[in-house]
Amino acid sequence: MSRVLITGGAGFIGSNLADRLACQGHEIVVLDTLARRGVEGNLKWLLLRHGAQVRHLTADVRQAEAVETAVAQADVVFHLAAQVAVTTSLADPRTDFDVNLIGTLNVLEAARRRRTPVVFASTNKVYGDLGDIELGVQNEAWLPTDAALRTRGVDERRPLDFHTPYGCSKGAADQYVLDYARSYDVPTCVLRMSCIYGSRQMGTEDQGWVAHFLIRALEGAPITLYGDGRQVRDILDVSDAVDAYVAAWKRIEAVSGRAFNLGGGPENAVSLRGLIAHIDRLLGRATELQFEDWRAGDQRYFVADASAAHRALGLGAVKSWRPGVSDLADWLRAERRLDARIGSAAA
């Protein structure tokens, strides 16, 4: 079995990945500052489930020496630690830069010394606001007028176009990870994620919008939409995202130096308004909506063409979004000790 280092391993995706790999018998080191609200609960859950098989290292990826020590003991690094919010990057671009770019460089430099594989969590924000794609409104959703694009989604041939400090820092880190495969023969792979949702997601207004919408609705609180709410995203259950991360590691020599879009694809695309309508059906009541101005760099439409990842990584069919959202609602109710189970009749 292998020694696995997961930076940001107490976060939403990181804790799910840590659990999967620990269940497979691997030794897990979670490098996490525990700065994000709710992640202490994820770490406690991991330690209760797996005991000494999961070890927590309280460190920051900006601390090069701590990163060097952790990577030196690992057989693979899943680099998920990041500053994750566009809003925070606009308010504090220097911290965003330091965490996302300097932190990634620290991981890569440490990995270079022993040719340790690195799988990196990137974002669809590397493609910018996609403002050149002609869109029209259909059924309360912004959709491309180009039928082929509407059918397939955005693939990896799309030019990179960084917007906002967050887009710049994650985009630059994405390119560094790819270049370390090219320049230094470090086995690396980049997964450019669309919107991931699922259990252990403590969504906020700035990040994790599927869980955030559910939490607000379950609590009977209004939901604020930035823009018109017709923005479309493809959403992917976290179990399917974890499948991709594990497969990227297992096939790292074959996919080294490649970036893949990772999302639910056109069949799991939904507008913000569409998701709220589904939540209302699950709860049997209407959610109050409030509206604010568009946020900087917000994409009216992003749906990933993840076919390259499915081919190269041998991925199977993904969970459909309606039952997936229903399952997340059940988990959030149990986690927050809310009322009885939500049924899945709308699934």
XYZ file of C-alpha atoms in Angstrom, residues 16-299:
284
model
C -13.926 12.244 0.421
C -10.710 11.319 -1.384
C -8.945 10.537 1.889
C -11.808 8.290 2.950
C -11.815 6.390 -0.341
C -8.063 5.767 -0.290
C -7.999 4.875 3.403
C -10.758 2.321 2.739
C -8.463 0.835 0.116
C -5.736 0.410 2.739
C -3.449 3.341 1.954
C -1.779 5.465 4.620
C -3.080 9.027 4.451
C -1.478 12.281 5.555
C -3.869 15.227 5.562
C -1.954 18.504 5.323
C -4.446 21.200 6.270
C -4.468 24.422 8.253
C -8.137 23.830 9.200
C -8.799 27.484 8.385
C -12.027 26.874 6.455
C -15.217 26.692 8.490
C -16.504 23.149 8.948
C -13.373 21.236 7.987
C -12.613 20.303 11.590
C -15.720 18.122 11.434
C -14.463 16.433 8.272
C -11.131 15.692 9.906
C -12.806 14.321 13.043
C -14.957 12.086 10.829
C -11.868 10.747 9.036
C -10.019 10.047 12.274
C -13.018 8.275 13.821
C -13.458 6.087 10.727
C -9.822 5.251 10.116
C -7.856 5.896 13.290
C -4.074 5.915 12.932
C -4.339 5.157 9.230
C -5.098 8.874 8.734
C -2.650 11.387 10.173
C -3.188 15.135 10.319
C -0.328 17.535 9.695
C -1.184 21.107 10.675
C 0.758 23.045 8.076
C 0.323 25.603 5.327
C 1.364 24.998 1.723
C 3.071 28.403 1.869
C 5.562 26.863 4.335
C 8.129 25.384 1.963
C 10.020 23.434 4.623
C 6.881 21.744 5.978
C 5.780 20.866 2.459
C 9.212 19.474 1.630
C 9.143 17.207 4.678
C 5.633 15.949 3.953
C 6.242 15.286 0.252
C 9.509 13.467 0.995
C 7.514 10.776 2.814
C 4.770 10.425 0.187
C 4.328 8.156 -2.821
C 1.802 10.527 -4.387
C 0.526 14.051 -3.733
C -3.030 15.165 -4.366
C -2.741 18.945 -4.262
C -6.150 20.334 -3.319
C -5.200 23.061 -0.821
C -6.215 26.453 -2.191
C -7.822 29.800 -1.674
C -11.106 28.933 -3.382
C -13.268 32.074 -3.627
C -13.269 34.701 -6.378
C -14.629 37.255 -3.891
C -11.772 36.656 -1.454
C -9.214 36.931 -4.252
C -10.584 40.343 -5.197
C -10.452 41.530 -1.573
C -6.993 40.080 -0.848
C -5.112 39.231 -4.054
C -1.744 38.812 -2.337
C -2.945 35.999 -0.069
C -4.711 34.416 -3.020
C -1.435 34.526 -4.983
C 0.647 33.175 -2.130
C -1.639 30.252 -1.329
C -2.530 29.222 -4.862
C 0.684 29.889 -6.752
C 3.513 29.927 -4.217
C 1.909 26.991 -2.409
C 1.721 25.024 -5.650
C 5.328 25.857 -6.500
C 6.373 24.570 -3.070
C 4.582 21.275 -3.764
C 6.137 20.955 -7.225
C 9.659 21.716 -6.050
C 9.358 19.145 -3.293
C 7.952 16.590 -5.757
C 10.747 17.275 -8.253
C 13.415 15.994 -5.874
C 11.981 12.455 -5.829
C 9.817 12.528 -9.001
C 6.734 12.168 -6.810
C 3.465 12.129 -8.803
C 1.237 15.185 -8.347
C -2.480 15.345 -9.205
C -3.690 18.939 -9.113
C -7.175 20.373 -8.548
C -7.705 23.138 -11.095
C -10.877 24.941 -12.131
C -13.066 25.837 -15.089
C -12.234 29.466 -14.284
C -9.017 29.055 -16.316
C -11.217 29.573 -19.401
C -12.351 33.044 -18.329
C -15.886 34.335 -18.639
C -16.500 32.705 -22.070
C -17.946 36.037 -23.159
C -17.392 35.276 -26.845
C -19.849 32.333 -26.830
C -23.172 33.435 -28.289
C -25.963 32.548 -25.872
C -29.731 32.672 -25.762
C -32.222 32.089 -22.952
C -34.195 28.849 -23.081
C -36.331 27.625 -20.181
C -34.796 30.103 -17.741
C -31.231 29.099 -18.709
C -28.420 30.635 -20.755
C -27.471 28.147 -23.482
C -25.181 28.338 -26.536
C -26.866 29.033 -29.852
C -24.307 26.652 -31.393
C -26.021 23.244 -31.256
C -22.734 21.302 -31.278
C -21.374 23.226 -28.284
C -24.685 22.800 -26.479
C -24.496 19.041 -27.057
C -20.845 18.508 -26.113
C -19.819 21.292 -23.763
C -16.482 23.106 -23.535
C -13.400 20.959 -24.164
C -9.704 21.381 -23.387
C -8.973 23.041 -26.743
C -10.666 26.163 -25.429
C -8.011 28.935 -25.054
C -7.061 29.848 -21.501
C -8.208 33.310 -20.460
C -7.655 34.168 -16.812
C -10.098 36.582 -15.151
C -9.952 37.856 -11.541
C -7.001 37.248 -9.219
C -8.415 33.788 -8.434
C -8.492 32.867 -12.113
C -4.933 34.145 -12.508
C -3.527 32.308 -9.503
C -5.251 28.992 -10.236
C -4.553 29.306 -13.944
C -0.871 30.022 -13.407
C -0.636 27.111 -10.964
C -2.365 24.869 -13.530
C 0.295 25.790 -16.093
C 3.169 25.290 -13.649
C 1.913 21.796 -12.848
C 1.807 20.909 -16.538
C 5.205 22.431 -17.205
C 6.899 20.485 -14.411
C 6.002 17.349 -16.367
C 7.521 18.877 -19.489
C 10.576 20.588 -17.992
C 11.472 18.242 -15.119
C 9.737 14.940 -15.967
C 7.633 15.073 -12.797
C 4.519 12.913 -13.342
C 1.665 15.409 -13.058
C -1.969 15.618 -14.061
C -4.435 18.524 -13.880
C -8.187 18.185 -13.379
C -10.097 21.346 -14.324
C -13.224 20.934 -12.285
C -16.663 22.260 -12.961
C -19.073 22.304 -9.985
C -18.637 19.400 -7.569
C -21.272 18.675 -4.924
C -22.008 15.958 -2.374
C -21.655 14.847 1.223
C -19.200 16.677 3.462
C -19.756 19.906 1.494
C -20.317 22.855 3.804
C -21.338 25.298 1.088
C -21.158 29.054 1.492
C -22.260 31.973 -0.644
C -18.736 32.199 -2.063
C -18.025 28.521 -2.769
C -19.993 25.284 -2.913
C -23.215 26.772 -4.259
C -25.218 23.536 -4.549
C -24.850 22.790 -0.847
C -25.282 26.473 0.012
C -28.619 26.625 -1.804
C -29.776 23.471 -0.019
C -28.685 24.727 3.389
C -30.495 28.035 2.924
C -33.656 26.303 1.704
C -33.612 23.725 4.488
C -33.314 26.521 7.042
C -36.134 28.482 5.415
C -33.795 31.353 4.595
C -33.744 33.392 1.360
C -31.205 32.636 -1.382
C -29.298 35.497 -2.998
C -28.617 35.137 -6.723
C -25.882 37.228 -8.284
C -26.937 38.122 -11.820
C -30.176 36.773 -13.205
C -29.923 33.185 -11.898
C -29.978 31.773 -15.416
C -26.293 30.839 -15.249
C -25.776 27.211 -16.274
C -23.265 24.786 -14.789
C -22.727 21.058 -15.057
C -22.629 19.511 -11.608
C -20.797 16.343 -10.603
C -21.235 14.184 -7.525
C -18.097 14.052 -5.398
C -17.913 10.249 -5.608
C -17.450 10.580 -9.374
C -14.822 13.286 -8.884
C -12.935 10.994 -6.505
C -13.053 8.249 -9.151
C -11.231 10.631 -11.500
C -8.569 11.608 -8.962
C -7.803 7.996 -8.112
C -7.716 7.012 -11.790
C -5.363 9.904 -12.604
C -2.937 8.596 -9.982
C -3.207 4.998 -11.147
C -2.566 6.046 -14.765
C -0.184 8.900 -14.016
C 2.604 7.793 -16.347
C 0.157 7.528 -19.261
C -1.539 10.891 -18.613
C 1.422 12.878 -17.261
C 1.495 16.448 -18.490
C -2.169 16.479 -19.480
C -5.089 18.601 -18.287
C -8.642 17.268 -18.303
C -11.987 18.959 -17.853
C -13.981 17.257 -15.122
C -17.707 17.805 -14.734
C -21.099 16.246 -15.085
C -21.381 17.137 -18.769
C -24.452 18.304 -20.700
C -26.689 15.620 -19.199
C -26.007 17.066 -15.733
C -26.248 20.741 -16.665
C -28.677 22.910 -14.733
C -29.245 26.614 -14.235
C -29.228 28.172 -10.791
C -32.958 28.776 -11.120
C -33.436 25.180 -12.260
C -31.645 23.830 -9.208
C -33.726 25.983 -6.888
C -36.923 24.789 -8.590
C -35.788 21.189 -7.966
C -35.051 21.969 -4.311
C -38.505 23.530 -3.983
C -40.048 20.318 -5.314
C -38.053 18.256 -2.831
C -39.108 20.432 0.096
C -42.644 21.065 -1.037
C -42.331 24.806 -0.563
C -41.057 27.853 -2.425
C -37.717 29.439 -1.573
C -37.521 33.214 -1.327
C -35.084 34.699 -3.865
C -33.094 37.917 -3.653
C -30.959 39.391 -6.443
C -27.666 41.293 -6.532
C -25.408 42.510 -9.347
C -23.345 40.100 -11.434
C -20.037 39.062 -9.920
C -16.729 39.715 -11.665
C -15.743 37.036 -14.160
C -18.949 35.029 -13.694
C -19.622 32.665 -16.570
